[in-house]
Structures are given as C-alpha cells and as structure tokens.
Amino acid sequence: MNRYLIVLEYIGTEYQGSQKQPYKMPNSPSNIKTIQGELEKALSTLTKTKTRTIFSGRTDAGVHAKGQCAHFDTELELEPCKFVNSLNGILPKDISVKELKKVPERFHAQKCAKARYYRYVIANRKQRSAWDYNCLLVRFPLDIERMNKALDYLKGEHDFTSFKKVRTSNPAKICNMYKCEALKKGDYIYLDFIADRFLYNMIRAIVGTLLMLERKNSPPEVMKEILEKRDKTKAGSTISPDGLTLIEVIYNDINGEKK
C-alpha cells in the first residue's frame, strides 16, 4: 500500500466546511457539499476504488485554504505530475491540487502536524471594492499599533475558552500561540496566527473581539482580561469566515528543524 500527501487550495464560500458530514443535520440540504467529499469523489474516480482521505484538520464553512493537507492510501503507484493534472481536470473550479508526493506509511496528515498558519484579511476603508473578495470590509478606522498590543496577550500557551464555541463536543481548550500579529499594507490589514492547534471558531472569535475593542477604543489590556475570564460571553462576536484562509500546515517544528 502506498501513502500520498496531497496539498490543496480552495475557496470555501460554497462549501459546508472541509470535513465530510457523518450525518444529515435537521433542515439541511440533502446534498451537503464539503471539500473532503469533492476530493474523495475525484480520487475515487481516478483510482477506480473508494478512496478515503485524512485531512490535517477541519476548516469551518466558508473558510478558504491555500495550503490544506491530507493523506490517502492506494495500491497504485502514482505519477505525481500526471495525477495532479488529472485531478485538477475533474475537481470543481474552486478546488485545486498544488502538490502530490509519496510519504512514509507512518506519516499522518493530522497527527504529524506541528502547527497551523491562518491569515484573516480585513479591508479597512469606507467603501467596498469589487476586488475585495475573500476579505472582510471594516468601515471604521483601525489602530494597528493598539491591535498588536492586544494580540500580544494571546501569545504563548493559554486556555482559550473565551474564544471557543460554547456548544461543541471537543473538550480541548489549551493552545500554544506561536505568532499572533497584525500587519497593515495600504487599505488592508493582515492578521496572522500560528499555533499548535486552533479551537472551533477560535480565530473568528479573536478577530471579532479585536474589532469590538477597536470600535469601543478599549485599551489593549482588555484582551488579557477577556482571555483570563474563560467566558465566551465576554468576547466579541464570531466574525464572518469570509476573510479567513488556512495558509499552511507546518510539519517541521517551530524552529524549522525536521521531524
């Protein structure tokens, strides 16, 4: 059996997240579109056998990716370039494969990941632009220096309960945030987050809280207070997924050393 790592990118707007739904939710459409579902359908077509994938982690409905990773097993010996061309020929136009490579059988797309890198993009101006796809328009002025001071309080290992969806079956609450900063380029603000893991809706809740503090002209220290409360009701709203993209899944350690 051969194991392959696949790196893909997608625009998540039309999908109910990356992960296949194990059951049909009440009042949900009969055909729920997911990234994993579309990828497995394409893989199964080409390998002529039912092919299951394991993703590095899930992205929520509407969230995008430039470097999502998954692995799958097949008895076939694949030619990466030819197989990628064939995959991209049958995948929907909002999903594409960037890379395919053979990996050891011990490799696991989720368990071997050391960190995930997400970016949230804000267009900070009074009027929208036709080019503002995959970002959030914020019309009131944002103070980049104050935002970075607030984000500094989230660096390191913390209990992120204040930024976690309330009703979720996953008990995890501790994350180690390696990078958390804002960068302004023209009318755009890029919020970069790198952590060993992210909780359900965590980044969107952090961004919503950051915007709440900016709207109220609150001092940066309020972010620390909200973090330490461990109470989701103290945080800002969970913001739109439009501006959120999974940039990279990191399989080296944080210092760049190989596993």
PDB file of N, CA and C in Angstrom, residues 85-155:
ATOM      1  N   ASN A  85      -2.529  16.710 -12.607  1.00  0.00           N
ATOM      2  CA  ASN A  85      -3.202  17.260 -13.786  1.00  0.00           C
ATOM      3  C   ASN A  85      -4.587  16.639 -13.970  1.00  0.00           C
ATOM      4  N   SER A  86      -4.668  15.334 -13.767  1.00  0.00           N
ATOM      5  CA  SER A  86      -5.942  14.647 -13.914  1.00  0.00           C
ATOM      6  C   SER A  86      -6.932  15.067 -12.828  1.00  0.00           C
ATOM      7  N   LEU A  87      -6.454  15.197 -11.602  1.00  0.00           N
ATOM      8  CA  LEU A  87      -7.312  15.640 -10.503  1.00  0.00           C
ATOM      9  C   LEU A  87      -7.885  17.024 -10.770  1.00  0.00           C
ATOM     10  N   ASN A  88      -7.012  17.948 -11.148  1.00  0.00           N
ATOM     11  CA  ASN A  88      -7.460  19.318 -11.398  1.00  0.00           C
ATOM     12  C   ASN A  88      -8.396  19.411 -12.594  1.00  0.00           C
ATOM     13  N   GLY A  89      -8.344  18.401 -13.456  1.00  0.00           N
ATOM     14  CA  GLY A  89      -9.246  18.386 -14.595  1.00  0.00           C
ATOM     15  C   GLY A  89     -10.675  18.024 -14.239  1.00  0.00           C
ATOM     16  N   ILE A  90     -10.864  17.326 -13.105  1.00  0.00           N
ATOM     17  CA  ILE A  90     -12.215  16.907 -12.727  1.00  0.00           C
ATOM     18  C   ILE A  90     -12.732  17.545 -11.437  1.00  0.00           C
ATOM     19  N   LEU A  91     -11.847  18.159 -10.661  1.00  0.00           N
ATOM     20  CA  LEU A  91     -12.303  18.854  -9.449  1.00  0.00           C
ATOM     21  C   LEU A  91     -13.077  20.121  -9.822  1.00  0.00           C
ATOM     22  N   PRO A  92     -13.990  20.584  -8.943  1.00  0.00           N
ATOM     23  CA  PRO A  92     -14.661  21.864  -9.177  1.00  0.00           C
ATOM     24  C   PRO A  92     -13.640  22.991  -9.296  1.00  0.00           C
ATOM     25  N   LYS A  93     -13.995  24.054  -9.976  1.00  0.00           N
ATOM     26  CA  LYS A  93     -13.052  25.145 -10.243  1.00  0.00           C
ATOM     27  C   LYS A  93     -12.594  25.876  -8.990  1.00  0.00           C
ATOM     28  N   ASP A  94     -13.362  25.755  -7.891  1.00  0.00           N
ATOM     29  CA  ASP A  94     -12.953  26.437  -6.651  1.00  0.00           C
ATOM     30  C   ASP A  94     -12.129  25.537  -5.737  1.00  0.00           C
ATOM     31  N   ILE A  95     -11.691  24.384  -6.247  1.00  0.00           N
ATOM     32  CA  ILE A  95     -10.768  23.489  -5.537  1.00  0.00           C
ATOM     33  C   ILE A  95      -9.650  23.111  -6.502  1.00  0.00           C
ATOM     34  N   SER A  96      -8.411  23.178  -6.046  1.00  0.00           N
ATOM     35  CA  SER A  96      -7.297  22.750  -6.906  1.00  0.00           C
ATOM     36  C   SER A  96      -6.215  22.093  -6.062  1.00  0.00           C
ATOM     37  N   VAL A  97      -5.501  21.177  -6.674  1.00  0.00           N
ATOM     38  CA  VAL A  97      -4.396  20.480  -6.014  1.00  0.00           C
ATOM     39  C   VAL A  97      -3.089  21.155  -6.408  1.00  0.00           C
ATOM     40  N   LYS A  98      -2.263  21.483  -5.427  1.00  0.00           N
ATOM     41  CA  LYS A  98      -0.977  22.131  -5.670  1.00  0.00           C
ATOM     42  C   LYS A  98       0.161  21.129  -5.781  1.00  0.00           C
ATOM     43  N   GLU A  99       0.052  20.059  -4.998  1.00  0.00           N
ATOM     44  CA  GLU A  99       1.195  19.137  -4.917  1.00  0.00           C
ATOM     45  C   GLU A  99       0.722  17.745  -4.497  1.00  0.00           C
ATOM     46  N   LEU A 100       1.426  16.744  -4.972  1.00  0.00           N
ATOM     47  CA  LEU A 100       1.203  15.362  -4.550  1.00  0.00           C
ATOM     48  C   LEU A 100       2.567  14.711  -4.399  1.00  0.00           C
ATOM     49  N   LYS A 101       2.802  14.050  -3.277  1.00  0.00           N
ATOM     50  CA  LYS A 101       4.080  13.352  -3.125  1.00  0.00           C
ATOM     51  C   LYS A 101       3.912  12.122  -2.240  1.00  0.00           C
ATOM     52  N   LYS A 102       4.718  11.130  -2.522  1.00  0.00           N
ATOM     53  CA  LYS A 102       4.686   9.895  -1.749  1.00  0.00           C
ATOM     54  C   LYS A 102       5.359  10.128  -0.401  1.00  0.00           C
ATOM     55  N   VAL A 103       4.769   9.588   0.657  1.00  0.00           N
ATOM     56  CA  VAL A 103       5.302   9.760   2.013  1.00  0.00           C
ATOM     57  C   VAL A 103       5.368   8.394   2.687  1.00  0.00           C
ATOM     58  N   PRO A 104       6.135   8.276   3.773  1.00  0.00           N
ATOM     59  CA  PRO A 104       6.190   7.001   4.507  1.00  0.00           C
ATOM     60  C   PRO A 104       4.823   6.619   5.068  1.00  0.00           C
ATOM     61  N   GLU A 105       4.609   5.339   5.265  1.00  0.00           N
ATOM     62  CA  GLU A 105       3.315   4.866   5.784  1.00  0.00           C
ATOM     63  C   GLU A 105       3.034   5.400   7.184  1.00  0.00           C
ATOM     64  N   ARG A 106       4.071   5.757   7.926  1.00  0.00           N
ATOM     65  CA  ARG A 106       3.873   6.278   9.284  1.00  0.00           C
ATOM     66  C   ARG A 106       3.386   7.727   9.284  1.00  0.00           C
ATOM     67  N   PHE A 107       3.479   8.393   8.133  1.00  0.00           N
ATOM     68  CA  PHE A 107       3.046   9.790   8.062  1.00  0.00           C
ATOM     69  C   PHE A 107       1.534   9.880   8.243  1.00  0.00           C
ATOM     70  N   HIS A 108       1.104  10.873   9.019  1.00  0.00           N
ATOM     71  CA  HIS A 108      -0.321  11.118   9.251  1.00  0.00           C
ATOM     72  C   HIS A 108      -0.560  12.618   9.135  1.00  0.00           C
ATOM     73  N   ALA A 109      -1.430  13.008   8.215  1.00  0.00           N
ATOM     74  CA  ALA A 109      -1.622  14.435   7.916  1.00  0.00           C
ATOM     75  C   ALA A 109      -2.021  15.240   9.139  1.00  0.00           C
ATOM     76  N   GLN A 110      -2.802  14.652  10.022  1.00  0.00           N
ATOM     77  CA  GLN A 110      -3.245  15.382  11.215  1.00  0.00           C
ATOM     78  C   GLN A 110      -2.263  15.232  12.372  1.00  0.00           C
ATOM     79  N   LYS A 111      -1.890  14.006  12.693  1.00  0.00           N
ATOM     80  CA  LYS A 111      -1.087  13.751  13.892  1.00  0.00           C
ATOM     81  C   LYS A 111       0.351  14.235  13.756  1.00  0.00           C
ATOM     82  N   CYS A 112       0.873  14.300  12.533  1.00  0.00           N
ATOM     83  CA  CYS A 112       2.263  14.740  12.338  1.00  0.00           C
ATOM     84  C   CYS A 112       2.399  16.260  12.234  1.00  0.00           C
ATOM     85  N   ALA A 113       1.297  16.961  12.141  1.00  0.00           N
ATOM     86  CA  ALA A 113       1.350  18.425  12.005  1.00  0.00           C
ATOM     87  C   ALA A 113       1.851  19.058  13.298  1.00  0.00           C
ATOM     88  N   LYS A 114       2.804  19.982  13.173  1.00  0.00           N
ATOM     89  CA  LYS A 114       3.357  20.685  14.329  1.00  0.00           C
ATOM     90  C   LYS A 114       2.607  21.984  14.616  1.00  0.00           C
ATOM     91  N   ALA A 115       2.108  22.622  13.551  1.00  0.00           N
ATOM     92  CA  ALA A 115       1.416  23.899  13.720  1.00  0.00           C
ATOM     93  C   ALA A 115       0.579  24.193  12.483  1.00  0.00           C
ATOM     94  N   ARG A 116      -0.366  25.137  12.639  1.00  0.00           N
ATOM     95  CA  ARG A 116      -1.170  25.613  11.520  1.00  0.00           C
ATOM     96  C   ARG A 116      -1.038  27.132  11.450  1.00  0.00           C
ATOM     97  N   TYR A 117      -1.001  27.615  10.226  1.00  0.00           N
ATOM     98  CA  TYR A 117      -0.846  29.049   9.980  1.00  0.00           C
ATOM     99  C   TYR A 117      -2.096  29.545   9.254  1.00  0.00           C
ATOM    100  N   TYR A 118      -2.830  30.447   9.919  1.00  0.00           N
ATOM    101  CA  TYR A 118      -4.024  31.063   9.351  1.00  0.00           C
ATOM    102  C   TYR A 118      -3.813  32.559   9.176  1.00  0.00           C
ATOM    103  N   ARG A 119      -4.491  33.112   8.199  1.00  0.00           N
ATOM    104  CA  ARG A 119      -4.472  34.565   7.988  1.00  0.00           C
ATOM    105  C   ARG A 119      -5.904  35.064   7.817  1.00  0.00           C
ATOM    106  N   TYR A 120      -6.216  36.158   8.526  1.00  0.00           N
ATOM    107  CA  TYR A 120      -7.510  36.824   8.356  1.00  0.00           C
ATOM    108  C   TYR A 120      -7.235  38.193   7.719  1.00  0.00           C
ATOM    109  N   VAL A 121      -7.955  38.495   6.638  1.00  0.00           N
ATOM    110  CA  VAL A 121      -7.712  39.728   5.886  1.00  0.00           C
ATOM    111  C   VAL A 121      -8.890  40.681   6.050  1.00  0.00           C
ATOM    112  N   ILE A 122      -8.559  41.916   6.416  1.00  0.00           N
ATOM    113  CA  ILE A 122      -9.554  42.982   6.575  1.00  0.00           C
ATOM    114  C   ILE A 122      -9.260  44.095   5.580  1.00  0.00           C
ATOM    115  N   ALA A 123     -10.277  44.542   4.881  1.00  0.00           N
ATOM    116  CA  ALA A 123     -10.178  45.756   4.062  1.00  0.00           C
ATOM    117  C   ALA A 123     -10.693  46.899   4.924  1.00  0.00           C
ATOM    118  N   ASN A 124      -9.818  47.829   5.263  1.00  0.00           N
ATOM    119  CA  ASN A 124     -10.182  48.899   6.188  1.00  0.00           C
ATOM    120  C   ASN A 124     -10.364  50.218   5.439  1.00  0.00           C
ATOM    121  N   ARG A 125     -11.592  50.414   4.969  1.00  0.00           N
ATOM    122  CA  ARG A 125     -11.937  51.638   4.243  1.00  0.00           C
ATOM    123  C   ARG A 125     -13.455  51.832   4.320  1.00  0.00           C
ATOM    124  N   LYS A 126     -13.918  52.999   3.873  1.00  0.00           N
ATOM    125  CA  LYS A 126     -15.348  53.308   3.997  1.00  0.00           C
ATOM    126  C   LYS A 126     -16.210  52.618   2.948  1.00  0.00           C
ATOM    127  N   GLN A 127     -15.637  52.345   1.786  1.00  0.00           N
ATOM    128  CA  GLN A 127     -16.428  51.745   0.710  1.00  0.00           C
ATOM    129  C   GLN A 127     -15.821  50.431   0.243  1.00  0.00           C
ATOM    130  N   ARG A 128     -16.667  49.539  -0.197  1.00  0.00           N
ATOM    131  CA  ARG A 128     -16.207  48.251  -0.696  1.00  0.00           C
ATOM    132  C   ARG A 128     -15.584  48.413  -2.082  1.00  0.00           C
ATOM    133  N   SER A 129     -14.808  47.432  -2.444  1.00  0.00           N
ATOM    134  CA  SER A 129     -14.225  47.378  -3.774  1.00  0.00           C
ATOM    135  C   SER A 129     -14.596  46.042  -4.415  1.00  0.00           C
ATOM    136  N   ALA A 130     -14.722  46.048  -5.738  1.00  0.00           N
ATOM    137  CA  ALA A 130     -15.030  44.808  -6.442  1.00  0.00           C
ATOM    138  C   ALA A 130     -13.912  43.783  -6.281  1.00  0.00           C
ATOM    139  N   TRP A 131     -12.725  44.248  -5.880  1.00  0.00           N
ATOM    140  CA  TRP A 131     -11.579  43.356  -5.717  1.00  0.00           C
ATOM    141  C   TRP A 131     -11.458  42.824  -4.294  1.00  0.00           C
ATOM    142  N   ASP A 132     -12.385  43.196  -3.430  1.00  0.00           N
ATOM    143  CA  ASP A 132     -12.312  42.765  -2.027  1.00  0.00           C
ATOM    144  C   ASP A 132     -12.916  41.386  -1.801  1.00  0.00           C
ATOM    145  N   TYR A 133     -12.608  40.441  -2.664  1.00  0.00           N
ATOM    146  CA  TYR A 133     -13.102  39.099  -2.426  1.00  0.00           C
ATOM    147  C   TYR A 133     -12.228  38.429  -1.362  1.00  0.00           C
ATOM    148  N   ASN A 134     -12.836  37.551  -0.604  1.00  0.00           N
ATOM    149  CA  ASN A 134     -12.145  36.810   0.451  1.00  0.00           C
ATOM    150  C   ASN A 134     -11.518  37.716   1.510  1.00  0.00           C
ATOM    151  N   CYS A 135     -12.206  38.784   1.854  1.00  0.00           N
ATOM    152  CA  CYS A 135     -11.772  39.617   2.973  1.00  0.00           C
ATOM    153  C   CYS A 135     -13.004  40.268   3.592  1.00  0.00           C
ATOM    154  N   LEU A 136     -12.827  40.837   4.773  1.00  0.00           N
ATOM    155  CA  LEU A 136     -13.917  41.479   5.497  1.00  0.00           C
ATOM    156  C   LEU A 136     -13.766  42.992   5.407  1.00  0.00           C
ATOM    157  N   LEU A 137     -14.826  43.693   5.028  1.00  0.00           N
ATOM    158  CA  LEU A 137     -14.799  45.154   4.972  1.00  0.00           C
ATOM    159  C   LEU A 137     -15.142  45.726   6.343  1.00  0.00           C
ATOM    160  N   VAL A 138     -14.236  46.525   6.896  1.00  0.00           N
ATOM    161  CA  VAL A 138     -14.454  47.236   8.160  1.00  0.00           C
ATOM    162  C   VAL A 138     -14.364  48.720   7.853  1.00  0.00           C
ATOM    163  N   ARG A 139     -15.436  49.447   8.082  1.00  0.00           N
ATOM    164  CA  ARG A 139     -15.522  50.840   7.646  1.00  0.00           C
ATOM    165  C   ARG A 139     -14.951  51.845   8.643  1.00  0.00           C
ATOM    166  N   PHE A 140     -14.873  51.494   9.926  1.00  0.00           N
ATOM    167  CA  PHE A 140     -14.322  52.443  10.897  1.00  0.00           C
ATOM    168  C   PHE A 140     -12.809  52.258  10.987  1.00  0.00           C
ATOM    169  N   PRO A 141     -12.052  53.308  11.300  1.00  0.00           N
ATOM    170  CA  PRO A 141     -10.573  53.217  11.292  1.00  0.00           C
ATOM    171  C   PRO A 141     -10.047  52.288  12.378  1.00  0.00           C
ATOM    172  N   LEU A 142      -9.027  51.519  12.035  1.00  0.00           N
ATOM    173  CA  LEU A 142      -8.400  50.593  12.974  1.00  0.00           C
ATOM    174  C   LEU A 142      -6.996  51.073  13.304  1.00  0.00           C
ATOM    175  N   ASP A 143      -6.637  50.958  14.589  1.00  0.00           N
ATOM    176  CA  ASP A 143      -5.320  51.372  15.081  1.00  0.00           C
ATOM    177  C   ASP A 143      -4.410  50.145  15.124  1.00  0.00           C
ATOM    178  N   ILE A 144      -3.501  50.037  14.154  1.00  0.00           N
ATOM    179  CA  ILE A 144      -2.688  48.836  14.022  1.00  0.00           C
ATOM    180  C   ILE A 144      -1.771  48.627  15.229  1.00  0.00           C
ATOM    181  N   GLU A 145      -1.259  49.702  15.790  1.00  0.00           N
ATOM    182  CA  GLU A 145      -0.375  49.579  16.952  1.00  0.00           C
ATOM    183  C   GLU A 145      -1.142  49.053  18.162  1.00  0.00           C
ATOM    184  N   ARG A 146      -2.330  49.579  18.396  1.00  0.00           N
ATOM    185  CA  ARG A 146      -3.145  49.123  19.519  1.00  0.00           C
ATOM    186  C   ARG A 146      -3.590  47.670  19.312  1.00  0.00           C
ATOM    187  N   MET A 147      -3.905  47.310  18.077  1.00  0.00           N
ATOM    188  CA  MET A 147      -4.301  45.930  17.774  1.00  0.00           C
ATOM    189  C   MET A 147      -3.174  44.953  18.104  1.00  0.00           C
ATOM    190  N   ASN A 148      -1.944  45.307  17.746  1.00  0.00           N
ATOM    191  CA  ASN A 148      -0.817  44.417  18.020  1.00  0.00           C
ATOM    192  C   ASN A 148      -0.550  44.285  19.516  1.00  0.00           C
ATOM    193  N   LYS A 149      -0.754  45.343  20.260  1.00  0.00           N
ATOM    194  CA  LYS A 149      -0.581  45.270  21.714  1.00  0.00           C
ATOM    195  C   LYS A 149      -1.608  44.330  22.328  1.00  0.00           C
ATOM    196  N   ALA A 150      -2.832  44.379  21.812  1.00  0.00           N
ATOM    197  CA  ALA A 150      -3.873  43.479  22.302  1.00  0.00           C
ATOM    198  C   ALA A 150      -3.553  42.030  21.942  1.00  0.00           C
ATOM    199  N   LEU A 151      -3.083  41.811  20.717  1.00  0.00           N
ATOM    200  CA  LEU A 151      -2.773  40.457  20.263  1.00  0.00           C
ATOM    201  C   LEU A 151      -1.597  39.853  21.016  1.00  0.00           C
ATOM    202  N   ASP A 152      -0.693  40.688  21.506  1.00  0.00           N
ATOM    203  CA  ASP A 152       0.463  40.195  22.255  1.00  0.00           C
ATOM    204  C   ASP A 152       0.041  39.368  23.468  1.00  0.00           C
ATOM    205  N   TYR A 153      -1.094  39.699  24.053  1.00  0.00           N
ATOM    206  CA  TYR A 153      -1.559  38.975  25.243  1.00  0.00           C
ATOM    207  C   TYR A 153      -1.984  37.540  24.925  1.00  0.00           C
ATOM    208  N   LEU A 154      -2.159  37.227  23.657  1.00  0.00           N
ATOM    209  CA  LEU A 154      -2.598  35.886  23.274  1.00  0.00           C
ATOM    210  C   LEU A 154      -1.433  34.954  22.952  1.00  0.00           C
ATOM    211  N   LYS A 155      -0.221  35.502  22.893  1.00  0.00           N
ATOM    212  CA  LYS A 155       0.934  34.674  22.564  1.00  0.00           C
ATOM    213  C   LYS A 155       1.290  33.753  23.728  1.00  0.00           C
TER     214      LYS A 155
END
